[in-house]
Amino acid sequence: IDSNVFFNVNKSFIDTTGYTLEDISGTTIQELGIYNDYSQREILLKKVAINGRAEGEVKIMTKHGDLLTCLISLERVKIKKQYYLFAAVTNISQRKQMEDKLVNLNRQQKLLTDVVQLLNKPDNFDEIIDNVLDLIGIHTNVSRVYLFENSEDNKFISNTHEWCNEGITSKKSSFQNITLVDDSPWRKLLLEDGRIFSDNIQDLPEDMVRVLEPMNVKSILAYPIYIHSSLWGFMGFDECVRQKSWVEDEMNLLLTVTNNIANALERKYYLMQFQNSEMRLRLALDGAREGMWDWNIQNDEMYFTDTCYTMLGYAPDEYHRSRKWWESLIHPDDFPMVQRVFANHADNKTDFYECVFR
């Protein structure tokens, strides 16, 4: 135990680590470099000195450079007045990989849940997008996460939202109202390949390298965003510190997040169109001094425009906007006829409800 020299190993040790008996014989553990972090062994040896045994999780380096996660148990044994250190090592790399994968899966599920909850909030949409980019950036630990949006006439594109990791310079101001060229490699890759993807930007078209290289971008991933089946822009992820190997699970996660943002943007534009249409209708009705009412039959709630009140001499909201109030205004002699006409429409006997009454 004092010499720290290998005394003997079994066949399983040789098969797992790739070393031969010749490699090991007469060699110290430190010389062989089998511990990825030798301080882990020193910590265990201190425990052995106190308790006679110790166990823990360590990283073991094979002859071929593979890193194994192992559970090691050390015990001091005495043979003919000589002390030896007996080590039992179990390779738990596969189990650890599964555990790490489960932990990562849980983190991904939480991220997606948080993103969806944010995107469904009725708060300021630009602030929500900024918060979503924060979550994604912190989760992935990439250098930069951003959104680019096309102008309405599709002639220009601008960087509208950006998150930068610590030590990474913002480039948002440098990418405003950039002219869109139909045959640009950016647009071509997004439309034809469905993404811009490279572990090493030097593999990308020269036009793209000229843009990315001055920003120290080493790896890039970007997905298109479609609104109403048209290319609205794209969401991108830059790595500026190292060449990043994008793993499949990570890419699928980022694609899902991009699609969630696309869905939220589509809802936003749909609501804007609806609100604009509703506003135009209100203006038209007000200009024509026409009243409009709406009845939600399921919850028995009614809505009346202000003109419905004012044309009858009431102040807006003078009475609760309810069906009972409206029915109270109908002349008693006309009421049975009104009920009958509506019942015919409710029973699909007529295509629409139209009725004249006092």
Coordinates of C-alpha atoms in Angstrom, one line a residue:
I1 CA 0.0 0.0 0.0
D2 CA 3.0 2.4 0.7
S3 CA 4.6 1.8 -2.7
N4 CA 1.3 2.5 -4.6
V5 CA 2.4 -0.1 -7.2
F6 CA -0.1 -2.5 -8.8
F7 CA 0.2 -6.0 -7.3
N8 CA -2.4 -7.8 -9.4
V9 CA -5.5 -7.2 -11.4
N10 CA -8.2 -9.6 -12.8
K11 CA -9.2 -10.2 -16.4
S12 CA -12.3 -8.0 -16.1
F13 CA -10.1 -5.0 -15.2
I14 CA -7.9 -5.7 -18.2
D15 CA -10.9 -6.1 -20.6
T16 CA -12.6 -2.9 -19.3
T17 CA -9.6 -0.6 -19.2
G18 CA -7.8 -1.9 -22.3
Y19 CA -4.4 -2.2 -20.4
T20 CA -2.3 -5.4 -20.6
L21 CA -0.5 -7.0 -17.7
E22 CA 2.7 -5.8 -19.2
D23 CA 1.3 -2.2 -19.1
I24 CA 0.4 -2.5 -15.4
S25 CA 3.2 -4.6 -13.9
G26 CA 5.5 -2.5 -11.8
T27 CA 3.6 0.6 -12.5
T28 CA 2.2 3.0 -9.9
I29 CA -1.5 4.1 -10.1
Q30 CA -0.3 7.6 -10.6
E31 CA 2.1 6.7 -13.4
L32 CA -0.6 4.8 -15.2
G33 CA -2.9 7.8 -15.0
I34 CA -6.0 5.7 -14.5
Y35 CA -7.7 8.3 -12.3
N36 CA -9.1 11.2 -14.3
D37 CA -8.9 13.3 -11.1
Y38 CA -6.2 11.9 -8.8
S39 CA -7.5 14.0 -5.9
Q40 CA -10.5 11.6 -5.8
R41 CA -8.1 8.8 -4.9
E42 CA -6.3 10.9 -2.2
I43 CA -9.7 11.6 -0.5
L44 CA -10.5 7.9 -0.4
L45 CA -7.1 7.0 0.9
K46 CA -7.5 9.4 3.8
K47 CA -10.8 7.6 4.7
V48 CA -9.0 4.3 4.5
A49 CA -6.3 5.5 6.9
I50 CA -9.0 6.4 9.4
N51 CA -11.5 3.6 8.9
G52 CA -9.6 0.9 7.1
R53 CA -12.0 1.1 4.2
A54 CA -13.7 3.6 1.9
E55 CA -16.0 3.8 -1.0
G56 CA -17.1 6.4 -3.5
E57 CA -17.8 7.4 -7.1
V58 CA -14.7 8.1 -9.3
K59 CA -13.8 8.8 -12.9
I60 CA -11.5 6.1 -14.5
M61 CA -9.6 6.7 -17.7
T62 CA -9.2 3.7 -20.0
K63 CA -6.0 3.2 -22.1
H64 CA -7.9 4.5 -25.2
G65 CA -9.0 7.7 -23.4
D66 CA -12.6 6.7 -22.6
L67 CA -13.9 8.1 -19.3
L68 CA -15.8 5.6 -17.2
T69 CA -17.9 6.4 -14.1
C70 CA -17.1 3.8 -11.5
L71 CA -18.2 2.9 -8.0
I72 CA -15.0 1.9 -6.1
S73 CA -14.6 0.2 -2.8
L74 CA -11.2 0.2 -1.1
E75 CA -10.2 -1.9 1.9
R76 CA -6.8 -2.3 3.7
V77 CA -5.8 -6.0 4.0
K78 CA -2.8 -7.6 5.7
I79 CA -1.0 -10.5 4.1
K80 CA 2.1 -11.9 5.8
K81 CA 2.8 -8.7 7.7
Q82 CA 2.5 -6.7 4.5
Y83 CA -0.4 -4.3 4.0
Y84 CA -2.2 -4.2 0.6
L85 CA -5.1 -2.1 -0.7
F86 CA -7.8 -4.2 -2.2
A87 CA -10.0 -2.4 -4.7
A88 CA -13.3 -3.6 -6.1
V89 CA -14.4 -1.4 -9.0
T90 CA -17.9 -1.5 -10.7
N91 CA -18.4 0.3 -14.0
I92 CA -21.7 2.3 -13.6
S93 CA -21.2 4.5 -16.7
Q94 CA -24.4 3.2 -18.3
R95 CA -26.5 3.6 -15.2
K96 CA -25.1 7.2 -14.8
Q97 CA -25.8 8.0 -18.4
M98 CA -29.4 6.9 -17.9
E99 CA -29.7 8.9 -14.6
D100 CA -28.2 12.0 -16.3
K101 CA -30.6 11.5 -19.3
L102 CA -33.6 11.3 -16.9
V103 CA -32.4 14.5 -15.1
N104 CA -31.9 16.3 -18.4
L105 CA -35.3 15.1 -19.6
N106 CA -37.0 16.5 -16.5
R107 CA -35.1 19.8 -17.0
Q108 CA -36.3 19.9 -20.6
Q109 CA -39.9 19.1 -19.6
K110 CA -39.8 21.9 -17.0
L111 CA -38.4 24.3 -19.6
L112 CA -41.1 23.5 -22.1
T113 CA -43.8 23.9 -19.3
D114 CA -42.4 27.2 -18.2
V115 CA -42.2 28.4 -21.9
V116 CA -45.8 27.4 -22.7
Q117 CA -47.0 29.1 -19.5
L118 CA -45.2 32.3 -20.3
L119 CA -46.4 32.4 -23.9
N120 CA -50.0 31.9 -22.7
K121 CA -49.9 34.9 -20.4
P122 CA -51.8 38.1 -21.5
D123 CA -48.9 40.3 -20.5
N124 CA -46.7 42.5 -22.8
F125 CA -45.7 40.1 -25.6
D126 CA -42.2 41.5 -26.2
E127 CA -41.4 41.1 -22.5
I128 CA -42.7 37.6 -22.6
I129 CA -40.4 36.7 -25.6
D130 CA -37.5 38.2 -23.7
N131 CA -38.2 36.1 -20.7
V132 CA -38.5 33.0 -22.9
L133 CA -35.1 33.7 -24.5
D134 CA -33.7 34.0 -20.9
L135 CA -35.0 30.6 -20.0
I136 CA -33.6 29.0 -23.2
G137 CA -30.2 30.7 -22.9
I138 CA -29.8 29.7 -19.3
H139 CA -30.9 26.1 -20.0
T140 CA -28.7 25.5 -23.0
N141 CA -25.8 27.7 -21.9
V142 CA -25.1 28.8 -25.5
S143 CA -23.6 32.2 -26.2
R144 CA -26.5 33.9 -27.8
V145 CA -30.3 33.3 -28.5
Y146 CA -32.2 35.6 -30.8
L147 CA -35.2 36.2 -33.0
F148 CA -35.1 37.8 -36.5
E149 CA -38.3 39.1 -38.1
N150 CA -39.1 40.0 -41.7
S151 CA -40.6 43.3 -42.5
E152 CA -44.3 43.3 -43.7
D153 CA -43.2 43.7 -47.3
N154 CA -40.5 41.0 -46.9
K155 CA -37.8 43.4 -48.1
F156 CA -35.9 43.7 -44.9
I157 CA -35.1 41.6 -41.8
S158 CA -34.3 42.8 -38.2
N159 CA -33.0 41.3 -35.0
T160 CA -36.0 42.0 -32.7
H161 CA -35.1 40.1 -29.5
E162 CA -31.8 38.8 -28.1
W163 CA -30.3 37.1 -25.0
C164 CA -26.6 37.0 -24.5
N165 CA -24.6 34.9 -22.1
E166 CA -22.1 36.4 -19.7
G167 CA -19.1 37.9 -21.5
I168 CA -20.9 37.8 -24.9
T169 CA -21.4 41.2 -26.7
S170 CA -24.9 42.0 -28.0
K171 CA -25.2 42.3 -31.8
K172 CA -28.8 43.3 -32.0
S173 CA -28.2 46.9 -33.0
S174 CA -26.0 45.8 -35.9
F175 CA -28.8 43.8 -37.5
Q176 CA -31.6 46.2 -38.1
N177 CA -33.4 46.6 -41.5
I178 CA -31.0 44.3 -43.3
T179 CA -32.0 43.9 -47.0
L180 CA -33.5 40.5 -47.8
V181 CA -32.1 38.8 -50.9
D182 CA -34.3 36.0 -52.3
D183 CA -31.3 33.8 -53.2
S184 CA -29.3 34.5 -50.0
P185 CA -27.8 31.3 -48.4
W186 CA -29.6 32.2 -45.1
R187 CA -33.0 32.1 -46.8
K188 CA -32.2 29.2 -48.9
L189 CA -31.1 26.9 -46.0
L190 CA -34.1 27.9 -43.9
L191 CA -36.6 27.2 -46.8
E192 CA -35.0 24.1 -48.3
D193 CA -33.3 22.4 -45.3
G194 CA -35.6 23.6 -42.6
R195 CA -32.7 25.0 -40.5
I196 CA -29.3 26.5 -40.5
F197 CA -27.0 24.1 -38.8
S198 CA -23.2 23.8 -38.4
D199 CA -20.8 22.6 -35.6
N200 CA -18.2 24.5 -37.5
I201 CA -19.2 27.7 -39.4
Q202 CA -16.3 27.2 -41.8
D203 CA -18.5 24.5 -43.4
L204 CA -21.2 27.1 -44.3
P205 CA -21.4 29.1 -47.5
E206 CA -18.8 31.8 -47.8
D207 CA -21.4 34.7 -47.5
M208 CA -22.5 33.4 -44.2
V209 CA -18.9 32.9 -42.9
R210 CA -18.2 36.6 -43.7
V211 CA -21.1 37.6 -41.4
L212 CA -20.5 35.1 -38.5
E213 CA -16.7 35.1 -38.3
P214 CA -16.3 38.7 -37.1
M215 CA -18.7 37.9 -34.3
N216 CA -16.6 35.0 -33.2
V217 CA -19.4 32.6 -33.9
K218 CA -18.0 29.0 -34.0
S219 CA -21.2 27.0 -34.2
I220 CA -24.8 27.9 -35.1
L221 CA -28.3 26.5 -35.1
A222 CA -31.4 28.3 -36.4
Y223 CA -34.9 27.3 -37.3
P224 CA -37.5 29.1 -39.5
I225 CA -40.7 30.6 -38.0
Y226 CA -43.7 30.4 -40.3
I227 CA -46.9 32.6 -39.7
H228 CA -49.9 31.8 -42.0
S229 CA -47.6 29.5 -44.0
S230 CA -45.2 32.3 -44.9
L231 CA -41.7 32.7 -43.6
W232 CA -41.9 35.3 -40.8
G233 CA -38.3 35.0 -39.7
F234 CA -36.1 32.7 -37.7
M235 CA -34.9 31.8 -34.2
G236 CA -31.1 31.3 -33.8
F237 CA -28.6 29.9 -31.3
D238 CA -24.9 31.0 -31.5
E239 CA -21.9 29.4 -29.7
C240 CA -18.9 31.7 -29.6
V241 CA -16.7 30.1 -26.9
R242 CA -16.1 26.7 -28.5
Q243 CA -17.2 24.5 -31.4
K244 CA -20.4 23.0 -30.1
S245 CA -21.6 19.5 -31.0
W246 CA -25.4 19.8 -31.1
V247 CA -26.9 16.5 -29.8
E248 CA -30.2 15.3 -31.2
D249 CA -32.2 15.7 -27.9
E250 CA -31.0 19.3 -27.6
M251 CA -31.9 20.1 -31.2
N252 CA -35.3 18.6 -30.9
L253 CA -35.9 20.7 -27.7
L254 CA -34.9 23.9 -29.5
L255 CA -37.1 23.1 -32.5
T256 CA -40.1 22.5 -30.1
V257 CA -39.4 25.8 -28.4
T258 CA -39.2 27.6 -31.8
N259 CA -42.5 26.0 -32.8
N260 CA -44.1 27.1 -29.5
I261 CA -43.0 30.7 -30.2
A262 CA -44.3 30.4 -33.7
N263 CA -47.7 29.3 -32.4
A264 CA -47.8 32.2 -29.9
L265 CA -46.9 34.7 -32.7
E266 CA -49.6 33.3 -34.9
R267 CA -52.2 33.6 -32.0
K268 CA -51.0 37.2 -31.5
Y269 CA -51.4 38.1 -35.2
Y270 CA -54.8 36.4 -35.3
L271 CA -56.0 38.4 -32.2
M272 CA -54.6 41.6 -33.8
Q273 CA -56.6 40.9 -37.0
F274 CA -59.7 40.1 -35.0
Q275 CA -59.4 43.2 -32.9
N276 CA -58.8 45.4 -36.0
S277 CA -61.8 43.8 -37.7
E278 CA -63.9 44.3 -34.5
M279 CA -62.7 47.9 -34.3
R280 CA -63.7 48.6 -37.9
L281 CA -67.1 47.0 -37.3
R282 CA -67.6 49.2 -34.2
L283 CA -66.7 52.3 -36.1
A284 CA -69.0 51.4 -39.0
L285 CA -71.9 50.7 -36.6
D286 CA -71.3 53.9 -34.6
G287 CA -71.1 56.0 -37.8
A288 CA -74.4 54.5 -39.0
R289 CA -75.9 54.8 -35.5
E290 CA -76.7 51.0 -35.6
G291 CA -76.8 48.9 -32.5
M292 CA -75.3 45.4 -32.3
W293 CA -76.0 42.7 -29.8
D294 CA -74.5 39.3 -29.1
W295 CA -76.0 36.4 -27.1
N296 CA -73.9 33.6 -25.7
I297 CA -76.6 30.9 -25.4
Q298 CA -74.4 28.5 -23.4
N299 CA -73.8 30.8 -20.4
D300 CA -76.9 33.1 -21.2
E301 CA -74.7 36.2 -21.3
M302 CA -75.6 39.1 -23.6
Y303 CA -73.5 42.0 -25.0
F304 CA -74.9 45.2 -26.3
T305 CA -73.1 48.1 -28.0
D306 CA -73.7 51.5 -26.5
T307 CA -75.9 52.5 -29.4
C308 CA -78.4 49.8 -28.3
Y309 CA -78.9 51.9 -25.2
T310 CA -78.7 55.4 -26.6
M311 CA -81.2 54.8 -29.5
L312 CA -83.8 54.0 -26.8
G313 CA -82.9 57.0 -24.6
Y314 CA -80.9 55.1 -22.0
A315 CA -77.4 56.0 -20.9
P316 CA -74.7 53.3 -21.8
D317 CA -74.7 50.6 -19.1
E318 CA -77.7 52.2 -17.3
Y319 CA -79.0 48.7 -16.9
H320 CA -77.2 45.4 -16.6
R321 CA -76.5 43.9 -20.0
S322 CA -78.7 40.8 -19.6
R323 CA -81.4 38.9 -21.6
K324 CA -84.0 39.7 -19.0
W325 CA -83.5 43.5 -19.4
W326 CA -83.8 43.2 -23.2
E327 CA -86.9 41.0 -22.9
S328 CA -88.4 43.6 -20.6
L329 CA -88.2 46.2 -23.4
I330 CA -90.3 44.1 -25.8
H331 CA -94.0 45.1 -26.0
P332 CA -96.1 42.4 -24.3
D333 CA -98.3 42.0 -27.3
D334 CA -95.2 41.3 -29.5
F335 CA -93.4 39.0 -27.1
P336 CA -95.0 35.7 -28.1
M337 CA -94.2 36.3 -31.7
V338 CA -90.6 37.1 -30.8
Q339 CA -90.2 33.9 -28.9
R340 CA -91.8 31.9 -31.7
V341 CA -89.5 33.3 -34.4
F342 CA -86.4 32.7 -32.3
A343 CA -87.5 29.2 -31.4
N344 CA -87.8 28.4 -35.1
H345 CA -84.3 29.5 -35.7
A346 CA -82.9 27.7 -32.6
D347 CA -84.6 24.5 -33.9
N348 CA -82.9 25.0 -37.3
K349 CA -86.3 25.6 -39.0
T350 CA -85.0 28.9 -40.4
D351 CA -81.5 29.9 -41.6
F352 CA -81.3 33.1 -39.6
Y353 CA -83.2 35.1 -36.9
E354 CA -84.9 38.2 -38.1
C355 CA -87.7 39.9 -36.2
V356 CA -89.5 43.3 -36.1
F357 CA -91.2 44.3 -32.9
R358 CA -92.1 47.3 -30.8

